[in-house]
Coordinates of C-alpha atoms and ligand atoms in Angstrom, one line a residue:
M1 CA -1.6 55.8 32.0
K2 CA -5.1 55.9 33.5
Q3 CA -6.7 53.0 35.5
K4 CA -10.2 52.3 34.1
K5 CA -13.0 49.9 34.9
L6 CA -12.4 46.8 37.0
L7 CA -12.2 43.7 34.7
Y8 CA -11.8 40.9 37.2
T9 CA -11.2 40.3 40.9
G10 CA -9.4 37.2 42.0
K11 CA -8.5 36.0 45.5
A12 CA -5.4 38.3 45.9
K13 CA -5.3 40.4 42.8
S14 CA -7.6 42.8 40.9
V15 CA -7.3 43.5 37.2
Y16 CA -8.3 46.8 35.6
H17 CA -8.7 48.1 32.1
T18 CA -6.5 51.1 31.1
D19 CA -6.6 53.9 28.6
V20 CA -3.9 52.2 26.6
K21 CA -5.0 49.5 24.1
G22 CA -3.7 46.0 24.8
T23 CA -2.6 46.7 28.4
L24 CA -4.2 46.0 31.8
I25 CA -3.3 47.0 35.3
V26 CA -2.9 44.2 37.9
E27 CA -3.3 45.4 41.5
F28 CA -1.7 43.1 44.1
R29 CA -4.0 43.4 47.1
D30 CA -3.1 42.6 50.7
D31 CA -5.4 39.7 50.8
I32 CA -4.0 36.2 51.3
T33 CA -6.0 32.9 51.1
A34 CA -5.2 29.2 51.4
F35 CA -6.9 25.9 51.2
D36 CA -9.2 26.8 48.3
G37 CA -10.2 30.0 50.0
G38 CA -11.0 28.2 53.3
K39 CA -8.4 30.4 55.1
K40 CA -8.5 34.1 54.4
D41 CA -6.7 37.2 55.8
T42 CA -5.6 40.7 54.9
L43 CA -2.0 41.4 55.8
M44 CA -0.7 44.9 55.5
N45 CA 1.9 45.4 52.7
K46 CA 1.7 41.8 51.4
G47 CA 0.6 43.0 48.0
G48 CA 3.7 45.2 47.7
Y49 CA 6.1 42.4 48.5
N50 CA 4.5 40.0 46.0
A51 CA 4.3 42.7 43.3
G52 CA 8.0 43.6 43.8
V53 CA 9.2 40.0 43.7
S54 CA 7.0 39.3 40.6
A55 CA 8.3 42.4 38.8
F56 CA 11.9 41.4 39.6
F57 CA 11.4 37.8 38.4
F58 CA 9.6 38.9 35.2
S59 CA 12.4 41.4 34.4
C60 CA 15.1 38.7 34.9
L61 CA 13.2 36.3 32.8
E62 CA 12.7 38.8 30.0
E63 CA 16.4 39.6 30.1
N64 CA 16.9 35.8 29.5
G65 CA 14.5 35.6 26.5
V66 CA 11.4 34.5 28.3
K67 CA 8.3 36.4 27.1
T68 CA 6.2 37.7 30.0
H69 CA 3.2 40.0 30.4
F70 CA 5.2 42.4 32.6
L71 CA 5.6 45.9 31.2
E72 CA 6.2 48.3 34.2
M73 CA 5.3 49.1 37.8
L74 CA 2.9 52.1 38.3
D75 CA 3.5 52.1 42.0
E76 CA 4.4 49.5 44.7
K77 CA 1.3 47.4 44.2
R78 CA 0.2 48.1 40.6
M79 CA 1.8 46.4 37.6
V80 CA 1.1 47.3 34.0
V81 CA 0.9 44.1 31.9
R82 CA 0.1 43.0 28.3
E83 CA -3.6 42.0 28.0
L84 CA -3.6 38.3 27.4
S85 CA -6.2 35.8 26.7
M86 CA -5.5 33.5 29.7
I87 CA -5.2 29.7 29.3
P88 CA -6.9 28.0 32.2
L89 CA -3.9 25.8 33.2
E90 CA -1.9 25.9 36.4
V91 CA 1.6 24.7 35.4
I92 CA 3.5 23.5 38.4
V93 CA 7.2 22.6 38.3
R94 CA 8.5 20.6 41.2
N95 CA 12.2 20.1 42.1
F96 CA 11.6 18.5 45.5
A97 CA 8.6 16.6 46.8
A98 CA 6.4 18.8 48.9
G99 CA 2.7 19.8 49.3
S100 CA 0.1 18.0 47.4
I101 CA 2.3 15.4 45.7
V102 CA 3.4 14.2 49.1
R103 CA -0.2 14.0 50.3
N104 CA -1.3 12.2 47.1
Y105 CA 1.6 10.0 46.2
P106 CA 4.2 8.0 48.1
F107 CA 7.0 10.6 47.9
K108 CA 9.0 11.5 51.0
E109 CA 8.9 15.2 51.8
G110 CA 12.0 16.9 50.6
S111 CA 13.2 14.1 48.2
P112 CA 14.7 15.5 45.0
L113 CA 12.8 15.1 41.8
K114 CA 15.4 14.7 39.0
P115 CA 14.4 15.6 36.3
P116 CA 11.9 18.1 37.6
V117 CA 8.3 17.0 37.5
I118 CA 5.7 19.1 35.7
V119 CA 2.1 18.8 37.0
I120 CA -0.7 20.6 35.1
D121 CA -4.0 21.4 36.8
Y122 CA -7.2 22.7 35.3
K123 CA -7.8 26.2 36.7
D124 CA -11.4 26.0 37.7
D125 CA -12.3 26.8 41.4
S126 CA -15.7 25.2 41.0
R127 CA -14.0 21.9 40.3
H128 CA -11.2 22.4 42.8
D129 CA -8.5 22.6 40.0
P130 CA -8.3 18.9 39.1
M131 CA -5.0 17.5 37.7
L132 CA -4.9 17.1 34.0
N133 CA -2.8 14.9 31.7
D134 CA -1.6 15.7 28.1
D135 CA -4.5 13.8 26.5
L136 CA -7.1 15.7 28.6
I137 CA -5.5 19.0 27.9
I138 CA -5.7 18.4 24.1
A139 CA -9.2 16.8 24.3
L140 CA -10.5 19.9 26.2
R141 CA -8.9 22.0 23.4
L142 CA -7.2 24.2 26.0
V143 CA -4.0 24.4 23.9
T144 CA -2.7 22.7 20.7
P145 CA -0.1 20.0 21.0
P146 CA 2.7 22.3 19.8
E147 CA 1.5 25.0 22.4
L148 CA 1.6 22.4 25.2
K149 CA 5.2 21.4 24.2
R150 CA 6.1 25.1 24.2
I151 CA 4.5 25.8 27.6
K152 CA 6.5 22.9 29.1
T153 CA 9.7 24.1 27.5
I154 CA 9.2 27.6 28.9
A155 CA 8.3 26.2 32.3
L156 CA 11.5 24.2 32.5
R157 CA 13.5 27.2 31.3
V158 CA 11.9 29.4 34.0
N159 CA 12.7 26.7 36.5
A160 CA 16.4 26.6 35.5
L161 CA 16.7 30.4 35.6
L162 CA 14.9 31.0 38.9
S163 CA 16.5 28.0 40.6
G164 CA 19.9 29.4 39.7
L165 CA 19.0 32.9 40.8
L166 CA 17.5 31.8 44.1
A167 CA 20.4 29.4 44.8
K168 CA 22.7 32.5 44.8
E169 CA 20.6 33.9 47.7
G170 CA 20.8 30.6 49.6
I171 CA 17.2 29.7 48.7
T172 CA 16.0 26.3 47.3
L173 CA 13.2 26.6 44.7
V174 CA 11.1 23.6 45.8
D175 CA 8.2 24.1 43.4
F176 CA 6.2 26.9 41.8
K177 CA 3.1 27.6 39.7
L178 CA 2.9 29.4 36.4
E179 CA 0.0 30.6 34.3
F180 CA 0.2 31.4 30.6
G181 CA -1.9 33.5 28.1
R182 CA -1.9 34.4 24.5
Q183 CA -1.6 37.7 22.7
G184 CA -2.3 36.8 19.1
K185 CA -0.4 33.6 18.5
T186 CA 2.3 34.4 21.0
I187 CA 2.4 32.6 24.4
Y188 CA 3.4 34.8 27.3
L189 CA 4.0 34.0 30.9
G190 CA 1.2 35.8 32.9
D191 CA -0.1 36.1 36.5
E192 CA 2.5 36.3 39.2
I193 CA 5.7 34.6 40.5
S194 CA 5.8 35.4 44.2
M195 CA 5.9 33.9 47.7
D196 CA 2.2 33.1 47.2
S197 CA 2.9 30.9 44.1
M198 CA 6.3 29.3 45.0
R199 CA 7.6 27.0 47.7
L200 CA 11.0 28.3 48.9
W201 CA 13.2 26.7 51.6
D202 CA 16.2 28.3 53.2
K203 CA 19.2 26.2 52.1
K204 CA 20.9 26.4 55.5
T205 CA 18.0 26.0 57.9
G206 CA 15.3 24.3 55.7
E207 CA 12.8 26.9 56.9
S208 CA 9.8 27.8 54.7
L209 CA 10.1 31.3 53.1
D210 CA 6.7 31.3 51.4
K211 CA 2.9 30.9 51.8
D212 CA 3.4 27.7 53.8
V213 CA 4.3 30.0 56.7
Y214 CA 0.6 31.3 56.4
R215 CA -0.9 27.9 55.5
F216 CA 0.6 26.1 58.5
N217 CA 1.0 28.9 61.0
K218 CA 4.8 28.6 60.9
G219 CA 5.6 32.1 62.0
D220 CA 5.2 35.8 61.2
V221 CA 4.0 35.7 57.6
M222 CA 4.7 39.4 56.8
A223 CA 8.1 39.4 58.5
T224 CA 9.0 36.4 56.3
Y225 CA 7.6 38.0 53.1
Q226 CA 9.4 41.2 53.8
V227 CA 12.8 39.6 54.3
V228 CA 12.4 37.2 51.4
A229 CA 11.4 40.0 49.1
A230 CA 14.4 42.0 50.2
R231 CA 16.7 38.9 49.9
I232 CA 15.5 38.1 46.4
T233 CA 15.5 41.6 45.1
K234 CA 18.6 42.4 47.2
K235 CA 17.1 45.4 48.9
Q236 CA 18.0 44.4 52.5
K237 CA 16.3 46.8 54.9
S238 CA 16.4 46.6 58.6
G239 CA 18.4 44.1 60.7
A240 CA 15.3 43.5 62.8
A241 CA 13.4 42.2 59.8
K242 CA 16.3 39.9 58.9
K243 CA 16.2 38.5 62.4
A244 CA 12.4 37.9 62.2
V245 CA 13.0 35.4 59.4
A246 CA 16.1 33.9 60.9
A247 CA 14.1 32.6 63.8
P248 CA 10.4 32.3 62.9
K249 CA 8.1 31.0 65.6
N250 CA 7.5 27.2 65.6
S251 CA 10.2 26.7 62.9
K252 CA 11.5 23.2 62.5
K253 CA 14.8 22.3 60.9
R254 CA 13.9 20.2 57.8
A255 CA 16.0 17.1 57.3
R256 CA 17.4 16.9 53.8
Ligands
C5P301 O1 -0.4 22.6 46.7 P1 0.7 22.1 45.8 O2 1.7 21.4 46.5 O3 0.1 21.3 44.6 O4 1.3 23.4 45.2 C1 2.5 23.4 44.4 C2 3.0 24.8 44.2 O5 2.1 25.5 43.3 C3 3.2 25.6 45.5 O6 4.3 26.4 45.3 C4 1.9 26.4 45.5 O7 2.1 27.6 46.2 C5 1.6 26.7 44.0 N1 0.2 26.8 43.7 C6 -0.4 28.0 43.4 N2 -1.7 28.1 43.2 C7 -2.5 27.1 43.2 C8 -2.0 25.8 43.4 C9 -0.6 25.7 43.7 O8 0.4 29.0 43.4 N3 -3.8 27.2 42.9

């Protein structure tokens, strides 16, 4: 497969055309951003860790009947995917209160949300991704009512599968964001599922194992990503890297 012209550059990924109809190449770059692009850095190997974890999750989901855009990895950072017509929704599933819902509503950080709460934002940087509700989603004609129902069903299925998978590695899936797209009439899971798009807490220590380490300067971001990627995909490497996450700088035990 040959990589062709650049189609789109996002904050942390670039998407390219290929010589195979109906496919694209997603390159996971080493760029990391937070706070609507207000904080930016380039961290060596970050793209590879996120690509590896995304590929792993997409494969597990496919094995469990969830349709995703993932086809194969070309190398550590480049993923071949189905070309989708993306739906501008950010579908967030929350199992515990953290992040923006703690800032915006009277939830106590770490309190369980049972059943899980689905929040859907309008993906539009110029509007700062405002929160939608079902009526707005339908009025904006972003999806049809049956598609919205389907998207929520898939999001909850992904939540159940990934929560179970991560629990086995001693990790709590606090929340995560999904994006969907269509190929024909079929809805596929697109984008990525990685440390950039999930909130993960170590079950024993409560430490953050995700982009919150970068957002809030909680420790060595790349040491965390390296160990979490290895822990999730079970490719444990050096003992030193393991230690780096076991005791990140400024870490606080989270009461839960
Ligand atoms: O910031 P907030 O608490 O709403 O984020 C909820 C979850 O969705 C977090 O895991 C965060 O990393 C993810 N998210 C994302 N991309 C966004 C907004 C949120 O991956 N644009």
